[in-house]
Short mmCIF file of C-alpha atoms in Angstrom, two decimals:
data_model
loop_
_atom_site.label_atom_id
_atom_site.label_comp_id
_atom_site.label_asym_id
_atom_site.label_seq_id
_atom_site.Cartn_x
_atom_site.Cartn_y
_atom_site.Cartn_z
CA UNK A 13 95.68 83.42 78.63
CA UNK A 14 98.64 83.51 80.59
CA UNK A 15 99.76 87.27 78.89
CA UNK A 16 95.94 88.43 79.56
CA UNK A 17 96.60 88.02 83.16
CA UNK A 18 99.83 89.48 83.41
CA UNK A 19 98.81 92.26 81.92
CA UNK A 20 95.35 92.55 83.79
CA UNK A 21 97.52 92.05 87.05
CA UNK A 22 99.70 95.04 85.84
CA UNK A 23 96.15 97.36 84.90
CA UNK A 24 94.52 95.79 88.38
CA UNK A 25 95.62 98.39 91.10
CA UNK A 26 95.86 102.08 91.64
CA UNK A 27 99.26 103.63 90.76
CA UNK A 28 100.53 104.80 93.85
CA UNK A 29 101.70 108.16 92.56
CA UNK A 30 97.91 109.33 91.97
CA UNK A 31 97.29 109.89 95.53
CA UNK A 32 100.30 112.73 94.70
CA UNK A 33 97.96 114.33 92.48
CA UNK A 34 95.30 114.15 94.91
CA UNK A 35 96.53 115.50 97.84
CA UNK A 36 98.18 118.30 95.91
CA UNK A 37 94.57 119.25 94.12
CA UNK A 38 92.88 118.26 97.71
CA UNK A 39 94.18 119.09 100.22
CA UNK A 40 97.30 121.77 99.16
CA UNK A 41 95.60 123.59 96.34
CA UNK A 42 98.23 122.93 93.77
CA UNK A 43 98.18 121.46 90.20
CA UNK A 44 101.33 120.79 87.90
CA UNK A 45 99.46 119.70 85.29
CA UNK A 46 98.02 116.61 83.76
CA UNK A 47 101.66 115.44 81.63
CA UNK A 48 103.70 116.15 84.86
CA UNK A 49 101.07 113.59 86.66
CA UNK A 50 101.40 111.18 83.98
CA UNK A 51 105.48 111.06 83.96
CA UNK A 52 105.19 110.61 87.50
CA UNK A 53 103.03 107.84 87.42
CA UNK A 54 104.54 106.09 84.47
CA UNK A 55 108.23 106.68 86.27
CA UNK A 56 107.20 105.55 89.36
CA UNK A 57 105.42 102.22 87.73
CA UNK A 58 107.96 101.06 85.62
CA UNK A 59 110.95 102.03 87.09
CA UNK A 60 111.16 98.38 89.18
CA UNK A 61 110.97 97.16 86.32
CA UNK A 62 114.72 97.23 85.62
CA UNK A 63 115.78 95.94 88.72
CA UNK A 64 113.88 92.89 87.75
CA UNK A 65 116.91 91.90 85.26
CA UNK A 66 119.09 91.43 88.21
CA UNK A 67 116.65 90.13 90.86
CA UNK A 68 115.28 87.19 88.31
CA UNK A 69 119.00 85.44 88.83
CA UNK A 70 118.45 85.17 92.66
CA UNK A 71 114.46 85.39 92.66
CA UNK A 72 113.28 83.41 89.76
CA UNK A 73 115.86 81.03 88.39
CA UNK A 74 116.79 79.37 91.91
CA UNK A 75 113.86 76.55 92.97
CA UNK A 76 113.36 77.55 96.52
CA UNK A 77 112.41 81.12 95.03
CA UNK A 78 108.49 79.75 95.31
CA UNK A 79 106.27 82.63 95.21
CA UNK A 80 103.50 81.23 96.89
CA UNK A 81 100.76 83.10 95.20
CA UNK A 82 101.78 82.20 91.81
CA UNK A 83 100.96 78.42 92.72
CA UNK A 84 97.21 79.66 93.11
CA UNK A 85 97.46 80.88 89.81
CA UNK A 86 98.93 77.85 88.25
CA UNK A 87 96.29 75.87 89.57
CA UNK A 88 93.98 78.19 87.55
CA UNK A 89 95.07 78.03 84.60
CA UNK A 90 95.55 74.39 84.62
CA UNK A 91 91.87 73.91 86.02
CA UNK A 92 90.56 75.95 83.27
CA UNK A 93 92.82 74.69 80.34
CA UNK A 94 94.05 70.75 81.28
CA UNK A 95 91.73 67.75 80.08
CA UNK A 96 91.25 65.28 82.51
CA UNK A 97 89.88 61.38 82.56
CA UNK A 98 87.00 60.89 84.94
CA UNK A 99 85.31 58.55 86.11
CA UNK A 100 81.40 58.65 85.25
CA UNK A 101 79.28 60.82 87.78
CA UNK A 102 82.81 62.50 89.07
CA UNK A 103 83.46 66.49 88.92
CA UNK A 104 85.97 68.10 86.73
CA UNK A 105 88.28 70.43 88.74
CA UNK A 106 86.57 73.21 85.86
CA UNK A 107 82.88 71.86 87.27
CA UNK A 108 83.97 72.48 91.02
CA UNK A 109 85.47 76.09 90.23
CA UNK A 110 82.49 77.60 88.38
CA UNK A 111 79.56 76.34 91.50
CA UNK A 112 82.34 77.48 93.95
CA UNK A 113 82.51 81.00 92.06
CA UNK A 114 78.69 81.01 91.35
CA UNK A 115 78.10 80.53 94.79
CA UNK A 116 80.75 82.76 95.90
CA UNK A 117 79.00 85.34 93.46
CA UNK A 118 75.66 85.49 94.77
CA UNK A 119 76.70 85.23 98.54
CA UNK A 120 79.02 87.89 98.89
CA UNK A 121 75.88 90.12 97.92
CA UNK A 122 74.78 89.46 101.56
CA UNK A 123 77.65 90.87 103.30
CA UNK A 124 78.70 93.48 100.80
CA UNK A 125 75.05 95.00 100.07
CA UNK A 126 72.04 93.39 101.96
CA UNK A 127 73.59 92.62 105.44
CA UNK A 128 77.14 94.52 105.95
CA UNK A 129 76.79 93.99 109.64
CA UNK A 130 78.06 90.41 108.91
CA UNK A 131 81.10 92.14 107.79
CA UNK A 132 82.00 92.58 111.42
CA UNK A 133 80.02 90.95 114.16
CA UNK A 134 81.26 92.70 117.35
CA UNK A 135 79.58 89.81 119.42
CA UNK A 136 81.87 90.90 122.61
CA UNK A 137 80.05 94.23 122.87
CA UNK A 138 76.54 92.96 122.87
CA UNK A 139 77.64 92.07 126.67
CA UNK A 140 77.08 95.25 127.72
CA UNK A 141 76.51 97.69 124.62
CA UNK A 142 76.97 101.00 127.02
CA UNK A 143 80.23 100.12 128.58
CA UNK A 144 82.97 101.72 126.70
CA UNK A 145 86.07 99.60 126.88
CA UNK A 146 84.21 96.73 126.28
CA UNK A 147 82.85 98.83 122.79
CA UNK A 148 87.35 99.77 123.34
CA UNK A 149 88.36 96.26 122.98
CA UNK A 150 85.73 94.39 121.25
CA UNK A 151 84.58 96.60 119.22
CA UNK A 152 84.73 97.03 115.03
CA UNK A 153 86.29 100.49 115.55
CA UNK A 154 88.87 98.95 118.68
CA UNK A 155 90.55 95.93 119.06
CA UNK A 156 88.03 93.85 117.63
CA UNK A 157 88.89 91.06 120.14
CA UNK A 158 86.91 88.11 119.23
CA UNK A 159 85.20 89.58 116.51
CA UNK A 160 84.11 87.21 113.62
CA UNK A 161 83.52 88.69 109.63
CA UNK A 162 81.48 86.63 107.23
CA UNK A 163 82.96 88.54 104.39
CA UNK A 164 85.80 87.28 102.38
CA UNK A 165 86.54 90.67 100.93
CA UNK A 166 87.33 92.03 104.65
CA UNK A 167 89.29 88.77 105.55
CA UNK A 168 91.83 89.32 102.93
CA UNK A 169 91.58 93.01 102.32
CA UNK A 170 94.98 93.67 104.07
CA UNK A 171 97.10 90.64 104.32
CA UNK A 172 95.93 88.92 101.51
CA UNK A 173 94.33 85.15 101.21
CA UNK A 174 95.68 82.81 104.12
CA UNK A 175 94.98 80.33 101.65
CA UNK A 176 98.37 81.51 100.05
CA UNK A 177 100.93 81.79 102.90
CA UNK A 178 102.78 78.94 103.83
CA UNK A 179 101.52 77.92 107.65
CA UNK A 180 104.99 78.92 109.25
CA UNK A 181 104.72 82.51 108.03
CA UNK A 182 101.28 81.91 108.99
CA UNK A 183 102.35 81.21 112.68
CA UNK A 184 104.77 84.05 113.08
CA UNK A 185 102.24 86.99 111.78
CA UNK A 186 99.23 85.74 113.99
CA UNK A 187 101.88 85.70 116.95
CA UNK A 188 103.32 88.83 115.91
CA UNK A 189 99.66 90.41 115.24
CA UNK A 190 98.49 88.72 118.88
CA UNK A 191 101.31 90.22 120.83
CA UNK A 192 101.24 93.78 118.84
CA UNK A 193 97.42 94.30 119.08
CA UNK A 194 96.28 92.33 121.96
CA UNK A 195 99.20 93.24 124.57
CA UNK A 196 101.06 95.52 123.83
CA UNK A 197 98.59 98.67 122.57
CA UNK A 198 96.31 97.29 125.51
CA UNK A 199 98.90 97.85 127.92
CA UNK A 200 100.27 101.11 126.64
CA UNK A 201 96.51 102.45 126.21
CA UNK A 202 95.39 101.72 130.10
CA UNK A 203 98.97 102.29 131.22
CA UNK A 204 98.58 106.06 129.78
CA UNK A 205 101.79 105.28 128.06
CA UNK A 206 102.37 108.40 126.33
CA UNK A 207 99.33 110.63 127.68
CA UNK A 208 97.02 107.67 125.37
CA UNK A 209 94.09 108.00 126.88
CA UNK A 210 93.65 111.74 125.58
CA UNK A 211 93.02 110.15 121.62
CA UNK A 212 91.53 107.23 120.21
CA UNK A 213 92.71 103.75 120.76
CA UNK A 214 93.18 103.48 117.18
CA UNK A 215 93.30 106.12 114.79
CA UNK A 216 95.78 107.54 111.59
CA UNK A 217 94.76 111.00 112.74
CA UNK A 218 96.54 113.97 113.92
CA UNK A 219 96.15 115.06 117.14
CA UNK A 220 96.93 118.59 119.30
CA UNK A 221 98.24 118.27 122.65
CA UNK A 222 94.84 118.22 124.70
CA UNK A 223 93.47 115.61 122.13
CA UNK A 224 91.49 118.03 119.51
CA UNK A 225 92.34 117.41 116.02
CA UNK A 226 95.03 119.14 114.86
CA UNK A 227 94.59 121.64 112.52
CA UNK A 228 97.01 121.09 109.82
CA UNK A 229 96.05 124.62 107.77
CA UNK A 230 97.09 126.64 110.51
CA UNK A 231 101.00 125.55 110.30
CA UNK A 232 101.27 125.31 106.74
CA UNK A 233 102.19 128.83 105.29
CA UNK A 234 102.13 128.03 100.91
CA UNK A 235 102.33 124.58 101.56
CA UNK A 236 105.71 124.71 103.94
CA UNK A 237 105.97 124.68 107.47
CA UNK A 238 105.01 128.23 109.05
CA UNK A 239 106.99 128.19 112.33
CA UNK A 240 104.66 131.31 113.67
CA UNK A 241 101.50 128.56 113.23
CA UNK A 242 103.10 125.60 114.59
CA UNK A 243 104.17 127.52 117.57
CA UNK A 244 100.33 128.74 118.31
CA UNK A 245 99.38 125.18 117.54
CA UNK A 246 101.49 123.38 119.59
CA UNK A 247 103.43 119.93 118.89
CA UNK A 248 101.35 117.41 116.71
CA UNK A 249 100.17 114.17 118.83
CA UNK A 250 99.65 111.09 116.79
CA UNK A 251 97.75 107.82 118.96
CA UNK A 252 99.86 105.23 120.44
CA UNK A 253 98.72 102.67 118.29
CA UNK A 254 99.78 104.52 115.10
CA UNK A 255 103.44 105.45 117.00
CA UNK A 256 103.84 101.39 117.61
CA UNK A 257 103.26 100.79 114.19
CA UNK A 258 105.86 103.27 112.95
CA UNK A 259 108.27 102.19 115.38
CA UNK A 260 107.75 98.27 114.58
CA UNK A 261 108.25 99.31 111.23
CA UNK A 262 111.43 100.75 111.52
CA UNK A 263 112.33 97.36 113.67
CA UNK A 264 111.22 95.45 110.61
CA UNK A 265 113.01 96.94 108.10
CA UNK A 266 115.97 96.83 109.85
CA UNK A 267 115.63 92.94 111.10
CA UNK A 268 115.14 91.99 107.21
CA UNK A 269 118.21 93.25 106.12
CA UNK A 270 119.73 90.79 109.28
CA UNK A 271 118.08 88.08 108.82
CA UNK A 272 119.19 88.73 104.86
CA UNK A 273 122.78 88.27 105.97
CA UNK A 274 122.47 85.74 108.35
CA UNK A 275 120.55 83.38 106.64
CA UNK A 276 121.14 83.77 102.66
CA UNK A 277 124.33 85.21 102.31
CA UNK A 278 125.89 82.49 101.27
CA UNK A 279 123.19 81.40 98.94
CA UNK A 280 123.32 84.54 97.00
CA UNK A 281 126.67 84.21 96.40
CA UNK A 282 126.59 80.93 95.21
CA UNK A 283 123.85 81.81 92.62
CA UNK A 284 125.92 85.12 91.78
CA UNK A 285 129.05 82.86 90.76
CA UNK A 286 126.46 79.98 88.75
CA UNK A 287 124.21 83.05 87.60
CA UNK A 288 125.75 82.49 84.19
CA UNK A 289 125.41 78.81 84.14
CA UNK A 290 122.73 76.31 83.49
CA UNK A 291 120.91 76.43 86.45
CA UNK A 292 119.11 72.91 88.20
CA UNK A 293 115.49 74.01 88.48
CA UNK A 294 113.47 72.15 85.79
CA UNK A 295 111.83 75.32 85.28
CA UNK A 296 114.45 76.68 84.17
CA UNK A 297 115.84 74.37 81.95
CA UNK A 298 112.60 74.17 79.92
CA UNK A 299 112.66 78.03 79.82
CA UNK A 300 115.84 78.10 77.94
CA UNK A 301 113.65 76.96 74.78
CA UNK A 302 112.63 81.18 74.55
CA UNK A 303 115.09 83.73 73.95
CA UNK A 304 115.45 85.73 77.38
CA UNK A 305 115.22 89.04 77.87
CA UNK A 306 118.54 90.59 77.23
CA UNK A 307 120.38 92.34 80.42
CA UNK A 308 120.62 95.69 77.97
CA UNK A 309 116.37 95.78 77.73
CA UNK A 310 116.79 96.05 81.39
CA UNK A 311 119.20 98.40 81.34
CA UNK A 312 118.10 100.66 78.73
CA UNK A 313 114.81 100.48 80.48
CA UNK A 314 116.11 101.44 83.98
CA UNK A 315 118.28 104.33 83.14
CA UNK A 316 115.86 105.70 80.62
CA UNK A 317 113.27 105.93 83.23
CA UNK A 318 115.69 107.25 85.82
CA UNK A 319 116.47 110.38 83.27
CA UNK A 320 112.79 110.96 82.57
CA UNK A 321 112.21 110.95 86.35
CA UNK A 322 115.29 113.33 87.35
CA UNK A 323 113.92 115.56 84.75
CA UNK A 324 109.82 115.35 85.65
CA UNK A 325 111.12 116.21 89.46
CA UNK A 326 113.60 118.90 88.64
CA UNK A 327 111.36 120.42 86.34
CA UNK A 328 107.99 120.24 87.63
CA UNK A 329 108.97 120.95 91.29
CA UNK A 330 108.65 117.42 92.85
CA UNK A 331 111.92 117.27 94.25
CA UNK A 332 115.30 117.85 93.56
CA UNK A 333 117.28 115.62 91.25
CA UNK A 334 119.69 114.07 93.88
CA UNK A 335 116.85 112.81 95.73
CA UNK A 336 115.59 110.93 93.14
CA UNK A 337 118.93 109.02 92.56
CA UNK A 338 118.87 108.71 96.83
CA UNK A 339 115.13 107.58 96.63
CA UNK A 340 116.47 104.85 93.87
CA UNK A 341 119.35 103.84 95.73
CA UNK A 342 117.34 102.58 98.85
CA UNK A 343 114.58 100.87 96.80
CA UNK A 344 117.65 99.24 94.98
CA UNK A 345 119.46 97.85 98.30
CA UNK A 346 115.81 96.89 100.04
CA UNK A 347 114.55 94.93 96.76
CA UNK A 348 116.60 91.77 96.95
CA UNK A 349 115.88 91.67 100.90
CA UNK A 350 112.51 92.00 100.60
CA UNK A 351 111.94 90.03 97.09
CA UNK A 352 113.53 87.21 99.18
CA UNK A 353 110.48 87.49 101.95
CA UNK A 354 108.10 87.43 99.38
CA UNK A 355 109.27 84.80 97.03
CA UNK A 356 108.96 82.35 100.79
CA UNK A 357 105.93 84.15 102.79
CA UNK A 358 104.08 86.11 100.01
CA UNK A 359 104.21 89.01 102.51
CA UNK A 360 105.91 92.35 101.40
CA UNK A 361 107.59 94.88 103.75
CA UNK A 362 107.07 98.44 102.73
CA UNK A 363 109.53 100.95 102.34
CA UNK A 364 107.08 103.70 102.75
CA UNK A 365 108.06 104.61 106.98
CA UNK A 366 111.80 104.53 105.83
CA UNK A 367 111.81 106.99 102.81
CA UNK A 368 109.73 109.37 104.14
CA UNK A 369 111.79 109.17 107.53
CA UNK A 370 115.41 110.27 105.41
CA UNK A 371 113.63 112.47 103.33
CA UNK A 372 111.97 114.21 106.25
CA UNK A 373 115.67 114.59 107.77
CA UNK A 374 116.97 116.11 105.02
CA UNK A 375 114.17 117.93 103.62
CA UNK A 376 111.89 119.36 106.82
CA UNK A 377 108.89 121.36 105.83
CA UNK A 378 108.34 119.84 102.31
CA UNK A 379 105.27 117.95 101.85
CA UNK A 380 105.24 117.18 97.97
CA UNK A 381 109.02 116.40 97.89
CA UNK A 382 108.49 113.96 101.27
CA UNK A 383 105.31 111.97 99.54
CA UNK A 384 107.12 112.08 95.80
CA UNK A 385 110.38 110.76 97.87
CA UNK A 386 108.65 107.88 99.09
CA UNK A 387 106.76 107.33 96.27
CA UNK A 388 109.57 106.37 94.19
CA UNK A 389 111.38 104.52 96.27
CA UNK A 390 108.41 102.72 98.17
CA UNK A 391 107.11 101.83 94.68
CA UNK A 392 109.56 101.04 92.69
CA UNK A 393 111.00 98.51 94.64
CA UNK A 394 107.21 97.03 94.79
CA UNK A 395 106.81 97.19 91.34
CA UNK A 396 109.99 95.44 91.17
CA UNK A 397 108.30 92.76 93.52
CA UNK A 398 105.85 92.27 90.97
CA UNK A 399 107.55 92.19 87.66
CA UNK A 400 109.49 89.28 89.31
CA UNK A 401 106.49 87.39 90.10
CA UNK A 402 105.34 87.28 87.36
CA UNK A 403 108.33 85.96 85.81
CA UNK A 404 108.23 83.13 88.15
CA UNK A 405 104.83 82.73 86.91
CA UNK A 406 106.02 82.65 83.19
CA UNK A 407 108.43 80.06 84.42
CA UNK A 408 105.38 77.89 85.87
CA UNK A 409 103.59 78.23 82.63
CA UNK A 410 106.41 78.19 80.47
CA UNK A 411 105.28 81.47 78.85
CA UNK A 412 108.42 83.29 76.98
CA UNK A 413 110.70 86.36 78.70
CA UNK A 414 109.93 88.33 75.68
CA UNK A 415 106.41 88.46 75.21
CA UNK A 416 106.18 88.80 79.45
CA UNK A 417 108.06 92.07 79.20
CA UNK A 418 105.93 93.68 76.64
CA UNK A 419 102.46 92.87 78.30
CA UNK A 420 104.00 94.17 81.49
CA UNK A 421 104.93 97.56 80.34
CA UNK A 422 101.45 97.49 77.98
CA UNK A 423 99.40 97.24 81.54
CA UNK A 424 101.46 99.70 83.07
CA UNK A 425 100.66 102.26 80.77
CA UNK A 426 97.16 101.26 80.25
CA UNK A 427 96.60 101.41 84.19
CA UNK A 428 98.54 104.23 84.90
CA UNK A 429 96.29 106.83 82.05
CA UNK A 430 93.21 105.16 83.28
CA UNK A 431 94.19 105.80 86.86
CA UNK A 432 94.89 109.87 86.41
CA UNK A 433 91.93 110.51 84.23
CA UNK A 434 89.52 108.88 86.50
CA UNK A 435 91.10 110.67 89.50
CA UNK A 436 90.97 113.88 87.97
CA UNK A 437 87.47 113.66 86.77
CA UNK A 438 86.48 112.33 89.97
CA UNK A 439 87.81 115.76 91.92
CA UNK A 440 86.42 118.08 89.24
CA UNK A 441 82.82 116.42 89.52
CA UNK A 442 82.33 114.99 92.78
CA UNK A 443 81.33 117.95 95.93
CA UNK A 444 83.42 117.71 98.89
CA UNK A 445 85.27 114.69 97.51
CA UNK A 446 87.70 113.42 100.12
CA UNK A 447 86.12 115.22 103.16
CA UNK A 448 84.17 113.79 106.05
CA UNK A 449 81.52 115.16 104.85
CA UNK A 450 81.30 112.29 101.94
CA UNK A 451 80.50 109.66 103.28
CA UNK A 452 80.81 107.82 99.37
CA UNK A 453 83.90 109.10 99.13
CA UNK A 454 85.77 109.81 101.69
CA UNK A 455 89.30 108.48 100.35
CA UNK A 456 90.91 107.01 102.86
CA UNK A 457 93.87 105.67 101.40
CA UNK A 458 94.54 109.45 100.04
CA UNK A 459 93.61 111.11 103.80
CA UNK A 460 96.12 108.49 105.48
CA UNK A 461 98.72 109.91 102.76
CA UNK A 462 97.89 113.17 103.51
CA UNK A 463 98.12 112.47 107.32
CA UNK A 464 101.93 111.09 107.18
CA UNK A 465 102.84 114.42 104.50
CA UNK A 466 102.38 116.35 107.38
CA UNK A 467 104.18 113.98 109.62
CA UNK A 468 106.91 113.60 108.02
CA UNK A 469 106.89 116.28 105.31
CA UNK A 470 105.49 119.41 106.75
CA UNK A 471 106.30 118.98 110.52
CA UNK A 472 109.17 116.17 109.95
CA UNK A 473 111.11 114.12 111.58
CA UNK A 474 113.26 116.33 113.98
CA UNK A 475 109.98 118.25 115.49
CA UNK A 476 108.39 114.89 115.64
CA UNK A 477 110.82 112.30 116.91
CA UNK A 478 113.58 114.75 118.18
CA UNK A 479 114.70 115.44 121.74
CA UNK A 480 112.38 118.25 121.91
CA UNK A 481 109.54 116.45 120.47
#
């Protein structure tokens, strides 16, 4: 049961590397074929997996390694499989789980399809409904200040179940969220900071000088920067909101790596030096019943990927082939960093601001190589992330190394087909697919990823963030 999961965990979520395809058919007119897709994809998927070999020593084996979402899962499995003596008239644990997820069935129909405006009940703006920064800060579209959802989905849609995060972690987003949202892009919007007030208080979009959307067609000359269109389009604007969430991002990144050093520096090395001995985690001593994985599956599998990636980029056009070995160098120093924030919070810092910041640097005016840059090493350190987590998981459940790997790589490959054939039929059937105009489909995911290609791809870094930005 334990395999099924893994494996449906693996098949669960969209492969990154198809909004690439996307945005290229889309949005830049350019296809490089269905087999260059699929390398891609299966590159970009698996190639965490090899970093897992070395990351299970400091991530899995040790006890404080947690991973708090894995304990939701245990509990799970144990409701649905353990046999339990009760008393006459008392519930199983298996009883309370199926009315909880019958219920849960048949009421999420009301905020998902009969009433959606439960979704978001912008109470705050029924005040006055006419005055506009009340509909600014209370509002669905604003701030949302004291805004209340009655849908789970939309509760956990971006951070994931608070059910799961230990209540520290807990404490230090909400005051991190509070100060971020509710004082500092308040202040900065009604301060002007930045001519503000000319765009939305929160938007991804791109944004001319005078606050018109910024036509993005009119500087791209086959799909590169034209420097005669960007000059009669002026300097692209991006909100306030969006620039404090690049900037905190950068301050994120580079606080994880400190509080890396300051705090588990010593740790690491300690597990380095006993990585080879029998370690004290029960877990792990009961795990040493199953042949592990050996360090050359890891290996094999790492490298192997890395040549079938340096070849799909240099050969297909993605990119060139030192910036694939760059783009797997930072996902490689970032993944034990970040795998330790995870394993303790179950939150994940993304790589995605970072990559396609040094890529933009060295490559300006290069959308596909900027997005396939980040790409690989945004997601391969994530898949990394998850490979690991579910080891911990096979450690919880006492499921063996072996048979783990192979139902990993059998979802990736499963997901990853599914996830380029559906895309692709999806853009050759559906009208207007990805425009405003489709209000079904409007892909946001894929327009935001669009959006920051022309950031930091076509426009980059230098025009954007440079002293003559």
């Amino acid at each position: 049961h334990v395999l099924v999961a893994l494996t449906a965990n693996c098949a669960g979520g969209v492969a990154y590397a198809v909004d690439i395809t996307v945005i290229q058919k889309i949005f830049y007119k350019e296809y490089y074929g269905f087999l260059a897709n699929l390398l891609l994809i299966f590159t970009t998927q698996m190639l965490g997996y090899g970093m897992a070999g070395v990351l299970r020593r400091y991530l899995v084996y040790p006890a404080a390694m947690i991973w708090p979402a894995n304990l939701v899962q245990v509990a799970l499995f144990n409701t649905l499989h353990k046999e339990e003596n009760l008393a006459p008239g008392q519930w199983s644990r298996f009883k309370f789980f199926c009315v909880a997820a019958f219920a849960m069935f048949w009421y999420q129909w009301i905020p998902g399809f009969l009433f959606p405006a439960l979704s978001a009940i912008a109470w705050v703006c029924w005040i006055n409904p006419k005055n506009h920064i009340l509909a600014q800060v209370g509002g669905t579209k604003g701030l949302g200040i004291g805004a209340i959802s009655l849908d789970w989905n939309n509760l956990v849609s971006y951070l994931g179940s608070p059910l799961v995060v230990p209540w520290w972690a807990q404490v230090n987003m909400a005051m991190g969220f509070f100060l971020i949202a509710y004082v500092m892009v308040p202040i900065a919007y009604y301060t002007n900071l930045w001519d503000a007030q000319r765009f939305p208080m929160l938007s991804s979009g791109l944004f001319r000088v005078d606050g018109d959307k910024y036509n993005y067609t009119h500087v791209l000359e086959r799909n590169t920067l034209s420097v005669k269109g960007y000059a009669e389009e002026g300097p692209l604007r991006i909100t306030t909101f969006f620039a404090l969430v690049y900037g905190i991002g950068f301050a994120g990144l580079t606080s994880m790596i400190t509080h890396t050093w300051l705090y588990h520096r010593h740790k690491l090395v300690a597990q380095w030096k006993q990585s080879r001995t029998m370690s004290e985690d029960i877990h792990h001593k009961l795990m040493q019943a199953y042949p592990e994985v050996p360090d050359w599956w890891y290996a094999t599998l790492f490298f192997g990927v890395t040549a079938v990636c340096v070849f799909t980029c240099e050969y297909y056009g993605y990119m060139p082939w030192w910036a694939v070995l760059l783009a797997i160098l930072l996902a490689v120093v970032f993944a034990l960093p970040v795998g330790l924030i995870q394993a303790l919070t179950n939150q994940q810092p993304g790589l995605n601001i970072i990559t396609e910041y040094v890529i933009g640097y060295i490559l300006p005016g290069e959308p596909i190589p900027n997005v396939t840059f980040k790409t690989l090493g945004y997601i391969s350190m994530a898949q990394a992330m998850i490979f690991t987590s579910d080891l911990k998981l096979g450690h919880y459940m006492k499921v063996p190394p072996r048979a783990m790997f192979w139902a990993q790589l059998l979802g990736t490959v499963i997901a990853g087909t599914i996830n380029l054939v559906t895309a692709n039929w999806l853009m050759d059937t559906q009208k207007d697919i990805c425009s405003e105009e489709n209000k079904l489909m409007s892909c946001p995911m894929a327009r935001t990823f669009f959006s920051a290609s022309v950031i930091w791809g076509v426009i980059a870094p230098n025009l954007m963030f440079g002293p003559t930005s």
